[in-house]
PDB file of C-alpha atoms and ligand atoms in Angstrom:
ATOM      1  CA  UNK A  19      17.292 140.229  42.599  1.00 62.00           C
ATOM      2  CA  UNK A  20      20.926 138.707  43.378  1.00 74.00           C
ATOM      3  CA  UNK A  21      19.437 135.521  44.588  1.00 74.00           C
ATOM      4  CA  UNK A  22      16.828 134.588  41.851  1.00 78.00           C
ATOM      5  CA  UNK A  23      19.546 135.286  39.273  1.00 78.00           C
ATOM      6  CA  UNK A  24      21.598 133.083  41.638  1.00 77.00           C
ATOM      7  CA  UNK A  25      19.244 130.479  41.661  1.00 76.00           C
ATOM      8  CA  UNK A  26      19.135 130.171  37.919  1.00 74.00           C
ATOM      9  CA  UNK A  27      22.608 130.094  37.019  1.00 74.00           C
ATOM     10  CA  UNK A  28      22.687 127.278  39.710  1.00 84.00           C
ATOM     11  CA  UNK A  29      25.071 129.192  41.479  1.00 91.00           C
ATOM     12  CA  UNK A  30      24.062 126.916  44.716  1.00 95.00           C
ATOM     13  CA  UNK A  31      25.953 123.758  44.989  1.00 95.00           C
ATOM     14  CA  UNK A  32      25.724 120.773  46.868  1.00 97.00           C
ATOM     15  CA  UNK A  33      28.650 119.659  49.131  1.00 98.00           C
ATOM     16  CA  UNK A  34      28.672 116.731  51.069  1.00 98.00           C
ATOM     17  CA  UNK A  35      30.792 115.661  54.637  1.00 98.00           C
ATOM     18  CA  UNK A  36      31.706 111.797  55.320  1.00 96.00           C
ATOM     19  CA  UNK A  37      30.467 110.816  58.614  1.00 96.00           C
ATOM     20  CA  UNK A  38      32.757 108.092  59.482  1.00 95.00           C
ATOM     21  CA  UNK A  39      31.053 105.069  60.735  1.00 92.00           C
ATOM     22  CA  UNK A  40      33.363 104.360  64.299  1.00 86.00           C
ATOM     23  CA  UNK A  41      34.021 100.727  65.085  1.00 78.00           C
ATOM     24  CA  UNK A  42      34.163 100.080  60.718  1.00 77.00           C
ATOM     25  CA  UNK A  43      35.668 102.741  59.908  1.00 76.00           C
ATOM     26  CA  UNK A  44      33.729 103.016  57.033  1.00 81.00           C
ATOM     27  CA  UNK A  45      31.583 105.974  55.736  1.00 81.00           C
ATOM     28  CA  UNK A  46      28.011 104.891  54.814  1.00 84.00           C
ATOM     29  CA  UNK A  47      26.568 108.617  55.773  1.00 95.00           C
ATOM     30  CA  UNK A  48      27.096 112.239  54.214  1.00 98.00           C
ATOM     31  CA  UNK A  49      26.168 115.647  55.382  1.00 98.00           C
ATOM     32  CA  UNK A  50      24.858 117.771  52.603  1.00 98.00           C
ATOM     33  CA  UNK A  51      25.905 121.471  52.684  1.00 98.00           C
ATOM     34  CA  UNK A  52      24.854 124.287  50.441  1.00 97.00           C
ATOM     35  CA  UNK A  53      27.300 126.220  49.010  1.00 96.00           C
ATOM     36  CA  UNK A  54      26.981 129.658  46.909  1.00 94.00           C
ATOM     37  CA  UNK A  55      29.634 129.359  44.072  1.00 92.00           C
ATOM     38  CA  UNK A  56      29.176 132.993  42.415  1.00 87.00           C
ATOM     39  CA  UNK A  57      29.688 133.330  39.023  1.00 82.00           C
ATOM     40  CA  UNK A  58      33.171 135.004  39.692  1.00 83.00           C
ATOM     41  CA  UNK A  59      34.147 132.650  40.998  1.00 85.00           C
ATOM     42  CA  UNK A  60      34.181 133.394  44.603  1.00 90.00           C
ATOM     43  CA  UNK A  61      32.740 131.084  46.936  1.00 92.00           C
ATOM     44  CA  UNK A  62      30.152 131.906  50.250  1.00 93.00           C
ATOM     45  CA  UNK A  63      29.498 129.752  53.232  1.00 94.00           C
ATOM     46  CA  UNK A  64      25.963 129.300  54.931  1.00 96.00           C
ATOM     47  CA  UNK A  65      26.790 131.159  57.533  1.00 95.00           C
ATOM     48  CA  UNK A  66      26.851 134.229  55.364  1.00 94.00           C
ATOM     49  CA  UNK A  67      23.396 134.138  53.688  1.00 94.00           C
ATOM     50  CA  UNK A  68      21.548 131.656  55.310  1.00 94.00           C
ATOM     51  CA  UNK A  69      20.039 133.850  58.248  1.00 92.00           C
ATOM     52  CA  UNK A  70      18.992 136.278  54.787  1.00 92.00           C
ATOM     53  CA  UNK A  71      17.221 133.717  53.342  1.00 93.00           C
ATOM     54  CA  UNK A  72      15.316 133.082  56.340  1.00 91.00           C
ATOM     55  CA  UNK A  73      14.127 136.064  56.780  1.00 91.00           C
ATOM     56  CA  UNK A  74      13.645 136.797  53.116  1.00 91.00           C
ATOM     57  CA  UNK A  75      11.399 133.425  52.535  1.00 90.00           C
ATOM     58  CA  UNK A  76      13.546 132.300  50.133  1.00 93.00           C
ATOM     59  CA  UNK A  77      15.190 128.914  52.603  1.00 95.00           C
ATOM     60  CA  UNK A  78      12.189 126.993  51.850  1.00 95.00           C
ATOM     61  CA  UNK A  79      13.018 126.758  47.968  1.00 94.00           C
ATOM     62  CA  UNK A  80      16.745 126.646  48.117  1.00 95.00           C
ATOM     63  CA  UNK A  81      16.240 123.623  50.586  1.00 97.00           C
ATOM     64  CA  UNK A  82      13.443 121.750  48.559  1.00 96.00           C
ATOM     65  CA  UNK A  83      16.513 122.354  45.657  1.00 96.00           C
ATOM     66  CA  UNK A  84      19.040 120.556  47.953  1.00 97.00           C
ATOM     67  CA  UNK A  85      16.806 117.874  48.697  1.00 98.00           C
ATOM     68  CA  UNK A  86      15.689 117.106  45.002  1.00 97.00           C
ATOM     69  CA  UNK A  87      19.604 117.274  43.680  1.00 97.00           C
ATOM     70  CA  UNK A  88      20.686 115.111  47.038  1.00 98.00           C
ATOM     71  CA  UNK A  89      17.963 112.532  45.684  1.00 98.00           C
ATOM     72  CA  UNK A  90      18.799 112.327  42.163  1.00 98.00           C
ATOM     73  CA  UNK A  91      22.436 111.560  43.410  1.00 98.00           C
ATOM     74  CA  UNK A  92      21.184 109.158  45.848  1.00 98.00           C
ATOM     75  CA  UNK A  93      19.054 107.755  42.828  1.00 98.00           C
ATOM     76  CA  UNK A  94      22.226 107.060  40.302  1.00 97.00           C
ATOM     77  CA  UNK A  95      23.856 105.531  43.002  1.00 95.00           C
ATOM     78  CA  UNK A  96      20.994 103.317  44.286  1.00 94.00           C
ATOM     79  CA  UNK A  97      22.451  99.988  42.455  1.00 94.00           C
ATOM     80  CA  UNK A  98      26.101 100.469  43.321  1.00 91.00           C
ATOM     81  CA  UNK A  99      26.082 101.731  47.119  1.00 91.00           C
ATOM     82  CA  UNK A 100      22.062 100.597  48.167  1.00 91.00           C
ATOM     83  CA  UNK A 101      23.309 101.472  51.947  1.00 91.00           C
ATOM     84  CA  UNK A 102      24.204 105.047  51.094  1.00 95.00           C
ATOM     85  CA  UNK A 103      22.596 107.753  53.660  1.00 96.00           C
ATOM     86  CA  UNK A 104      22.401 111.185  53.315  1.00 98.00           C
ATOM     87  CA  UNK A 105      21.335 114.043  55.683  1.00 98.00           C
ATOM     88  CA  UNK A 106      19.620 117.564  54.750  1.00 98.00           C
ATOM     89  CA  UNK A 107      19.327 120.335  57.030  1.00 97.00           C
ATOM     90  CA  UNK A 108      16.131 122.364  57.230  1.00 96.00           C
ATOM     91  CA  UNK A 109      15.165 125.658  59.324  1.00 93.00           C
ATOM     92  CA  UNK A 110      12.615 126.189  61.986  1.00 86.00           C
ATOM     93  CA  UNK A 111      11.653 128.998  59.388  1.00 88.00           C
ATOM     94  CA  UNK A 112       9.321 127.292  57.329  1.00 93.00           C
ATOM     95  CA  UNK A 113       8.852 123.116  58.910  1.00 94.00           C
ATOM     96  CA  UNK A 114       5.930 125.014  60.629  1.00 93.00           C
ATOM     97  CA  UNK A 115       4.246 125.883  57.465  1.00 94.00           C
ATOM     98  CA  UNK A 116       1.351 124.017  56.179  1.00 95.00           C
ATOM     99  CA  UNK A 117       2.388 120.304  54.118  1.00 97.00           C
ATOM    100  CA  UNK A 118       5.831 120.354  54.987  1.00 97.00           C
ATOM    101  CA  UNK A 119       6.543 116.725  55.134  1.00 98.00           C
ATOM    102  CA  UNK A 120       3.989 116.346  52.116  1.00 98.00           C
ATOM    103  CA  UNK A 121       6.341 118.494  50.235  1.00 98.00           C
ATOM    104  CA  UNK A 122       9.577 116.589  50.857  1.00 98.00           C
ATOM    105  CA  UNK A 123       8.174 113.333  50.887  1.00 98.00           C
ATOM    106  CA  UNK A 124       6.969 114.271  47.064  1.00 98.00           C
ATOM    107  CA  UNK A 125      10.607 115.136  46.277  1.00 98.00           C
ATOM    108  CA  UNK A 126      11.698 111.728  47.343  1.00 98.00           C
ATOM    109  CA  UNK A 127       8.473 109.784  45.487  1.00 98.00           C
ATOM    110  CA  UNK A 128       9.149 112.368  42.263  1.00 98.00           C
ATOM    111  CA  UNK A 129      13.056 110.796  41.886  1.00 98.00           C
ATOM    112  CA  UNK A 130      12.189 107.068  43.104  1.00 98.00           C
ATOM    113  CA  UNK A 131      14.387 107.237  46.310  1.00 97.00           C
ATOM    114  CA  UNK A 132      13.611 105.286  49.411  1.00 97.00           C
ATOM    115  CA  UNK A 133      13.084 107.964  52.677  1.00 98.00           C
ATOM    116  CA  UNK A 134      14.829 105.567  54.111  1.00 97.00           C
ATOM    117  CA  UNK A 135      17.895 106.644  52.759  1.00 97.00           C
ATOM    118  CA  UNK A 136      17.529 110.392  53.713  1.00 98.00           C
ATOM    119  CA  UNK A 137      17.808 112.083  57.089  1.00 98.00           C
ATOM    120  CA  UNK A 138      16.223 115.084  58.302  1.00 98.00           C
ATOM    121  CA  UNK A 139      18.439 117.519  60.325  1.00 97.00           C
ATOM    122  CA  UNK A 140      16.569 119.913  62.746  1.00 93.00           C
ATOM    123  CA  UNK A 141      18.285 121.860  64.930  1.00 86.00           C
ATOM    124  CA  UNK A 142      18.331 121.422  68.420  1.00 74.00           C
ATOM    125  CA  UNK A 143      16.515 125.422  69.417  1.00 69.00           C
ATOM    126  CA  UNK A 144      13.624 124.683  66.879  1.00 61.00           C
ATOM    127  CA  UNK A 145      12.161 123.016  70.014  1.00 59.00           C
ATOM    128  CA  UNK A 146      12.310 125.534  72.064  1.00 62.00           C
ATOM    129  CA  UNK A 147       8.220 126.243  72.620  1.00 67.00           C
ATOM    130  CA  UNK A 148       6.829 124.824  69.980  1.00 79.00           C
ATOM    131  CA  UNK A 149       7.446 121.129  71.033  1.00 80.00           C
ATOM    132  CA  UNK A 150       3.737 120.485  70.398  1.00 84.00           C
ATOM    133  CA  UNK A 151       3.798 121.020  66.786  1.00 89.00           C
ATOM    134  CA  UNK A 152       7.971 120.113  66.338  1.00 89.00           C
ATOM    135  CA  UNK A 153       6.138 116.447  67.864  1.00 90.00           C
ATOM    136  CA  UNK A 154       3.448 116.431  65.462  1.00 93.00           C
ATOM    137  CA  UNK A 155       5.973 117.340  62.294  1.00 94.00           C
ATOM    138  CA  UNK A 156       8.892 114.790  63.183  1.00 95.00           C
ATOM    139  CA  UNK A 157       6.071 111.901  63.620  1.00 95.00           C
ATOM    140  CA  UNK A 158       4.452 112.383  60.300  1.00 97.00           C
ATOM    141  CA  UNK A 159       8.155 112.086  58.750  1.00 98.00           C
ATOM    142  CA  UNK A 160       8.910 109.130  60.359  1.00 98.00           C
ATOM    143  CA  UNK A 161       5.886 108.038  58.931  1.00 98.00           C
ATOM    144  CA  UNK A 162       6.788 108.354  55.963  1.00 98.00           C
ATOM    145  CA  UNK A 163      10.303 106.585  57.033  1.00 98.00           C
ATOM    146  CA  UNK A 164      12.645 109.528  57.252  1.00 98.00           C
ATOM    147  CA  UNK A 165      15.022 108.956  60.021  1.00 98.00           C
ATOM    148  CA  UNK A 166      14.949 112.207  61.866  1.00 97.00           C
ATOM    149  CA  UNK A 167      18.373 114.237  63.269  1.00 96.00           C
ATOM    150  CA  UNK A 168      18.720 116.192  66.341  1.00 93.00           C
ATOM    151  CA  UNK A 169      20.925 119.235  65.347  1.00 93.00           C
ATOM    152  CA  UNK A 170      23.543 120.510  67.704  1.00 91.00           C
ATOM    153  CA  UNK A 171      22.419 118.649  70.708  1.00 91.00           C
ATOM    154  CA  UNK A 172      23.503 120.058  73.805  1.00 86.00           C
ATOM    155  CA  UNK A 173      23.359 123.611  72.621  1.00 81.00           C
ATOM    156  CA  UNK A 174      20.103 124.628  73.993  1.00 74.00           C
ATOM    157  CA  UNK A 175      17.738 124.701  76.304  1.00 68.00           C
ATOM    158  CA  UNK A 176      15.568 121.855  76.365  1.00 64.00           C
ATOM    159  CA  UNK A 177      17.501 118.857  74.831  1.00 71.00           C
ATOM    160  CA  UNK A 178      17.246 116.163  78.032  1.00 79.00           C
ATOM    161  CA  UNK A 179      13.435 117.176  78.339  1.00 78.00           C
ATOM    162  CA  UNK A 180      12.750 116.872  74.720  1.00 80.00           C
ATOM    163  CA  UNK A 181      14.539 113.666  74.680  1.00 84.00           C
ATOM    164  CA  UNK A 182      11.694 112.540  77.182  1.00 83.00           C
ATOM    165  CA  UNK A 183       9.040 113.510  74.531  1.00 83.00           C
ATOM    166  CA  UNK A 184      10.342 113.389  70.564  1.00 85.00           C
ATOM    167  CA  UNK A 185      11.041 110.062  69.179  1.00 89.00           C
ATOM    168  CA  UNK A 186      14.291 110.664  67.404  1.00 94.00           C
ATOM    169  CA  UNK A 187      16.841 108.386  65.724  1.00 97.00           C
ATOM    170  CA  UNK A 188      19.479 110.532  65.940  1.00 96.00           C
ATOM    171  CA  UNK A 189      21.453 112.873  67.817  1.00 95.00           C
ATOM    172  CA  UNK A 190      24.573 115.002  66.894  1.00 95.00           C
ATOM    173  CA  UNK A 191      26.624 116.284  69.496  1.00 95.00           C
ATOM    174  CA  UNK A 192      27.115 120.291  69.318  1.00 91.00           C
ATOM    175  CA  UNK A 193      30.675 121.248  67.941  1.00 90.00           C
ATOM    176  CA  UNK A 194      31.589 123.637  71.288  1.00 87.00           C
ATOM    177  CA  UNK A 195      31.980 120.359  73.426  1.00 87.00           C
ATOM    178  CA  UNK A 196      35.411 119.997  71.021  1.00 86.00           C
ATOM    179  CA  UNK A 197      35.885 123.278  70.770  1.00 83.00           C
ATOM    180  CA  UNK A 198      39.118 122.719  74.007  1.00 69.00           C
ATOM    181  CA  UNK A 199      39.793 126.606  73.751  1.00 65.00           C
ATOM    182  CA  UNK A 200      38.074 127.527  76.727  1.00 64.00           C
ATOM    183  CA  UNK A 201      40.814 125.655  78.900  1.00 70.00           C
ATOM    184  CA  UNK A 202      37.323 123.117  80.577  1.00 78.00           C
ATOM    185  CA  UNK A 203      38.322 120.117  78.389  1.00 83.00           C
ATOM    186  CA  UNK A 204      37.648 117.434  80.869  1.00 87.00           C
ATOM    187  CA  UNK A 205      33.976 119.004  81.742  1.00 87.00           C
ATOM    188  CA  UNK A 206      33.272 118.829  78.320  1.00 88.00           C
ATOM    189  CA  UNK A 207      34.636 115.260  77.573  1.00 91.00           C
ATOM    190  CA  UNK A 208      32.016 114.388  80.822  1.00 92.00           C
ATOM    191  CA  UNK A 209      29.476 115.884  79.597  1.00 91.00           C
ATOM    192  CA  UNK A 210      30.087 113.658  76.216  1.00 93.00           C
ATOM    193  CA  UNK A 211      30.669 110.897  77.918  1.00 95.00           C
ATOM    194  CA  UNK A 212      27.372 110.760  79.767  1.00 94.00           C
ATOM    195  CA  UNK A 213      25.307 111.953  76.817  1.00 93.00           C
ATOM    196  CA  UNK A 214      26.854 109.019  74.678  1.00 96.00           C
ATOM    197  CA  UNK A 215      25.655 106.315  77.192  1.00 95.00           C
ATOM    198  CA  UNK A 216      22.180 108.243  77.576  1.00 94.00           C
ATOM    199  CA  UNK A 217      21.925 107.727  74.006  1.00 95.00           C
ATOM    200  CA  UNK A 218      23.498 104.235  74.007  1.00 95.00           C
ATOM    201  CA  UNK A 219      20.339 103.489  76.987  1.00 95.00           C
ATOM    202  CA  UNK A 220      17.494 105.112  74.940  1.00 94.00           C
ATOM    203  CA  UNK A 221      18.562 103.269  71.463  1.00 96.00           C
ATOM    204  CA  UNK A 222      19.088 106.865  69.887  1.00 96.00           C
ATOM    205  CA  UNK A 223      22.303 106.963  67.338  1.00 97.00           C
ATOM    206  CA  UNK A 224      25.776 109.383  67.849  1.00 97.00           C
ATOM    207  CA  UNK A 225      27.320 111.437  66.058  1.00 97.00           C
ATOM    208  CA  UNK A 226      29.718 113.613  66.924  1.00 97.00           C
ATOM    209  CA  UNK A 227      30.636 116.495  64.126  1.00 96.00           C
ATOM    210  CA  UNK A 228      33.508 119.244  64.569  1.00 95.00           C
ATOM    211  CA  UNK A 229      35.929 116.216  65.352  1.00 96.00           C
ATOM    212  CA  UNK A 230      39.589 117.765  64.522  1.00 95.00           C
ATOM    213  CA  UNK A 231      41.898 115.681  66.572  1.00 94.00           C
ATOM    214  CA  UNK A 232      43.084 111.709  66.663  1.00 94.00           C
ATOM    215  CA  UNK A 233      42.801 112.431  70.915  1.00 93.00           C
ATOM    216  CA  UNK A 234      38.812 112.864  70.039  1.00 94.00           C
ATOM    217  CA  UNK A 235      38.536 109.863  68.107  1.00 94.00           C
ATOM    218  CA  UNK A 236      40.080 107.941  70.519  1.00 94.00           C
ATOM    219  CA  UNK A 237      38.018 109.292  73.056  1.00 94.00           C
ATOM    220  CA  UNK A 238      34.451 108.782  71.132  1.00 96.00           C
ATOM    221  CA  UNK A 239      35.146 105.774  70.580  1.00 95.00           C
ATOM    222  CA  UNK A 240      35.987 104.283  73.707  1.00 95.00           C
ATOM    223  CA  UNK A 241      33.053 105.749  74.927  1.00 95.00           C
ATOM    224  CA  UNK A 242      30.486 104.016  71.799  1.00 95.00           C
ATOM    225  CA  UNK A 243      29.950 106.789  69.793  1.00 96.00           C
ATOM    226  CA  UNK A 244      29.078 105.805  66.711  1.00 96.00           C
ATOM    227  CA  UNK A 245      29.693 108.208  63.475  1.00 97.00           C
ATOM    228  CA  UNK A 246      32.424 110.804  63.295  1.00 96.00           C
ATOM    229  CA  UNK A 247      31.901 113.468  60.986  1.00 97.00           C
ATOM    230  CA  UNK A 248      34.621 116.536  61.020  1.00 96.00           C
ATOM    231  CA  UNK A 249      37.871 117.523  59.365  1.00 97.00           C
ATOM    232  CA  UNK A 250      39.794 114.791  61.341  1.00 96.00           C
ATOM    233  CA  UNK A 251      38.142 112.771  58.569  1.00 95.00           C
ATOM    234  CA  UNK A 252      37.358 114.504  55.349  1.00 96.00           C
ATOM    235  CA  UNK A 253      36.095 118.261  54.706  1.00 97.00           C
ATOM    236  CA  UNK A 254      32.972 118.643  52.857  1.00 98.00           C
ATOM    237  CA  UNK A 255      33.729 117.549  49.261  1.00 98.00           C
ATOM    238  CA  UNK A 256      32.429 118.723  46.068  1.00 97.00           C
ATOM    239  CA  UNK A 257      30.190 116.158  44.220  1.00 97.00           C
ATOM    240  CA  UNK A 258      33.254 114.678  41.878  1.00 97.00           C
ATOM    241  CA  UNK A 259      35.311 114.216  45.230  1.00 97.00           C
ATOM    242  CA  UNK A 260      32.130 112.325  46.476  1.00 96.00           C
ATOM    243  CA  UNK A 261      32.021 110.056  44.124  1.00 95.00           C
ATOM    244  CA  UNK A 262      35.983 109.760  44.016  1.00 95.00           C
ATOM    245  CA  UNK A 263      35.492 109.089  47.648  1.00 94.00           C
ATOM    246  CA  UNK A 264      32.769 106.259  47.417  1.00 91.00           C
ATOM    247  CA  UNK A 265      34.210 104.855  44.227  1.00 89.00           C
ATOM    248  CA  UNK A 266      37.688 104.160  46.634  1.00 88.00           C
ATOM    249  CA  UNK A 267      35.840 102.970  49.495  1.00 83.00           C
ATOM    250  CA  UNK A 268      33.844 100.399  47.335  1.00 75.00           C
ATOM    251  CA  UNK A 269      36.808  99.443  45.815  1.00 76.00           C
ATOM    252  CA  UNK A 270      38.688  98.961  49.333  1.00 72.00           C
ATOM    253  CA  UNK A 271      35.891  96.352  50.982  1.00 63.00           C
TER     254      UNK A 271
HETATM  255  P1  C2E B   9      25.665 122.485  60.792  1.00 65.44           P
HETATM  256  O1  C2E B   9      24.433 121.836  60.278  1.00 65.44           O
HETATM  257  O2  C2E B   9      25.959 122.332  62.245  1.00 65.44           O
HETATM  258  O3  C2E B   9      26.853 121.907  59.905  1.00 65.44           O
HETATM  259  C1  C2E B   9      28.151 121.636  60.363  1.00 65.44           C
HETATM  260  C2  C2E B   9      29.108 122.742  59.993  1.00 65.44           C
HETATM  261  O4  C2E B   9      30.395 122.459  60.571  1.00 65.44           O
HETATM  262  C3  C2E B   9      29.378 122.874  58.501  1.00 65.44           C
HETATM  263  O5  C2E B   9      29.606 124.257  58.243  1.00 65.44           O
HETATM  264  C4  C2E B   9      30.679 122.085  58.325  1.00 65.44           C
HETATM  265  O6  C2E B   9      31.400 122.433  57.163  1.00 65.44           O
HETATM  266  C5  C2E B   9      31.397 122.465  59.582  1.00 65.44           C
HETATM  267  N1  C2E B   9      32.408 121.500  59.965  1.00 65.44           N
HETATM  268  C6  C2E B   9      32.458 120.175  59.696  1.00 65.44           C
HETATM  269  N2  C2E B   9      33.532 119.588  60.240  1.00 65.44           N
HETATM  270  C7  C2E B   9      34.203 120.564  60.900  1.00 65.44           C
HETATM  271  C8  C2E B   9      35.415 120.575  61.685  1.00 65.44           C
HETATM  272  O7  C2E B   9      36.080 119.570  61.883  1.00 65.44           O
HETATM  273  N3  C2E B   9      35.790 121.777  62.210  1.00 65.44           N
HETATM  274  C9  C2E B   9      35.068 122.913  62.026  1.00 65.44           C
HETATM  275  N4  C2E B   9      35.496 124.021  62.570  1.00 65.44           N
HETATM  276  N5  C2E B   9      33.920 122.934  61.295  1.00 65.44           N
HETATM  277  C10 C2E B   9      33.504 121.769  60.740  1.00 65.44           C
HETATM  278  P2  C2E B   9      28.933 124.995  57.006  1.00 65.44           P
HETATM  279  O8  C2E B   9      28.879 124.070  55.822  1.00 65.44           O
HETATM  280  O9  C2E B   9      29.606 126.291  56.851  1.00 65.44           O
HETATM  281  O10 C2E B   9      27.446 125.215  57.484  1.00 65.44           O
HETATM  282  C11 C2E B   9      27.139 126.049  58.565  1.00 65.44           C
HETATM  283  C12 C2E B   9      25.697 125.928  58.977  1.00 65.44           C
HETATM  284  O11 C2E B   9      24.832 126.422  57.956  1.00 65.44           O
HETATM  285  C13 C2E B   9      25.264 124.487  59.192  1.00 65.44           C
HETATM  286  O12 C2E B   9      25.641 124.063  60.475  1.00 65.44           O
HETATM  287  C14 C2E B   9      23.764 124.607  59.021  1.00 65.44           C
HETATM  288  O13 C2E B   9      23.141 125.072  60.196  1.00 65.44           O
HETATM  289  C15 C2E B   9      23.654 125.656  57.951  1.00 65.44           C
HETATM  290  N6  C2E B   9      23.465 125.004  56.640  1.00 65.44           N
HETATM  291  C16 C2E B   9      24.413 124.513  55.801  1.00 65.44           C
HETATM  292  N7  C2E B   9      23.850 124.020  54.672  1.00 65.44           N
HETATM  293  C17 C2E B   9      22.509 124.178  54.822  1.00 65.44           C
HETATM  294  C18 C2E B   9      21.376 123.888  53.991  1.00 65.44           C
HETATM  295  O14 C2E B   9      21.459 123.344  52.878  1.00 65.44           O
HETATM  296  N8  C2E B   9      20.142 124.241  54.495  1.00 65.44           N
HETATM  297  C19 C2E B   9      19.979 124.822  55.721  1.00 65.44           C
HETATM  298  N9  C2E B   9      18.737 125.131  56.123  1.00 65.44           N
HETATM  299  N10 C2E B   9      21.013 125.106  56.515  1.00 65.44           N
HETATM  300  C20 C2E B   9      22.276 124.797  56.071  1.00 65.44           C
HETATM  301 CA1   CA B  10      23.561 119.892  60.294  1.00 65.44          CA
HETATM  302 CA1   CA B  11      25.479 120.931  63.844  1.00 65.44          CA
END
């Protein structure tokens, strides 16, 4: 099969997007991204195989594989940049499944990483009827001290009333409220604006991802949001641009 063959000749990479920290300008927090680098050399986007893989089973493993290499990078990097965050995505396709959080917290115990250091990114439409359980699963992470990530906020159904209920740490703002094709910029930027000072009042972190233009920065940050992740910034970069890119901002404080 394509994807076990795939798997072995470690055909998935890791890519990782700055998230640029607003009033310091500095970048303390990455996005990892999978990436399928075939062996001729052509290269396929999540998009493309992802929805597959859910349906196939296989999203479980390739994520528990993201995880453990995002570790051991976070690992030879512990003494130089201690404050170094990165966040993992995961699917509503398997956090259901029996010893979920077990199973990631042993990834981060197995390479002698903090959680701490690690975020958890579900998306927003996971919640979406099964809040009971969703509730049940993010508190036993943040036991465990995973900060926890609220994926594409704003693109669902539910995200003010689950706000009530799930104790999260984060939320990122869904890319369509940049997205100033549909001619309804000023809505949008409203709609921002409010949810930033919602989040500001329930001590809940911002970041906004998508972010193309300097008009947006400006904008996010007069209204406190407080990471910026998006092309404005940096695209995701390959694991020797990472550390090109952490190695110059070390250098530069
Ligand atoms: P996402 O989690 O919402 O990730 C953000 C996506 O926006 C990424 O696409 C990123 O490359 C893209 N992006 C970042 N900045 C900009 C920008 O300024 N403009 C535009 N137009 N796009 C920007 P990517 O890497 O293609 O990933 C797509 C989706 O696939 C992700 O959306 C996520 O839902 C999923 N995904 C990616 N990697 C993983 C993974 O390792 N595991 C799981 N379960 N899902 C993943
Ligand atoms: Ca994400
Ligand atoms: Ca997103």
């Amino acid at each position: 099969f394509r994807m076990k063959r795939a798997a072995e000749n470690e055909e998935f990479v890791v890519y990782y997007q700055p998230k640029v920290d607003l009033p310091r300008k500095r970048c303390i927090g990455f996005e990892a991204l999978v990436r399928w680098k075939m062996m001729e050399g052509q290269m396929i986007p999540p998009d493309e195989f992802i929805p597959l893989f859910e349906k196939n089973g296989f999203l479980e493993q390739l994520d528990m594989y993201m995880m453990d290499e995002v570790c051991q990078l976070l690992k030879k990097w512990e003494q130089t940049y201690p404050s170094l965050r990165i966040s993992i995505n995961v699917s509503r396709m398997y956090i259901f499944r029996p010893g979920f959080a077990r199973r990631v917290l042993e990834i981060v115990e197995r390479n002698g990483v903090s959680t701490k250091q690690l975020e958890i990114e579900i998306t927003e439409s996971v919640i979406f009827d099964r809040s009971m359980e969703l509730f049940a699963i993010i508190q036993e992470l943040r036991s465990y001290g995973f900060r926890i990530s609220m994926d594409d906020f704003g693109s669902g159904y539910s995200s003010l009333n689950m706000l009530k209920d799930i104790p999260i740490d984060t939320i990122k703002l869904d890319q369509v409220f940049f997205q100033t094709n549909h001619g309804n910029t000023q809505r949008a930027r409203d709609i921002v604006g409010g949810v930033l000072s919602l989040a500001k009042t329930l001590g809940i972190h911002s970041v906004a991802e998508g972010i193309e233009e300097a008009d947006e920065v400006v904008f996010l940050k007069e209204h406190g949001c407080d990471e910026i992740q998006g092309y404005y910034y940096s695209k995701p970069l390959c694991v020797e641009d990472f550390e090109a890119y952490i190695c110059r901002q070390n250098a530069d404080r």
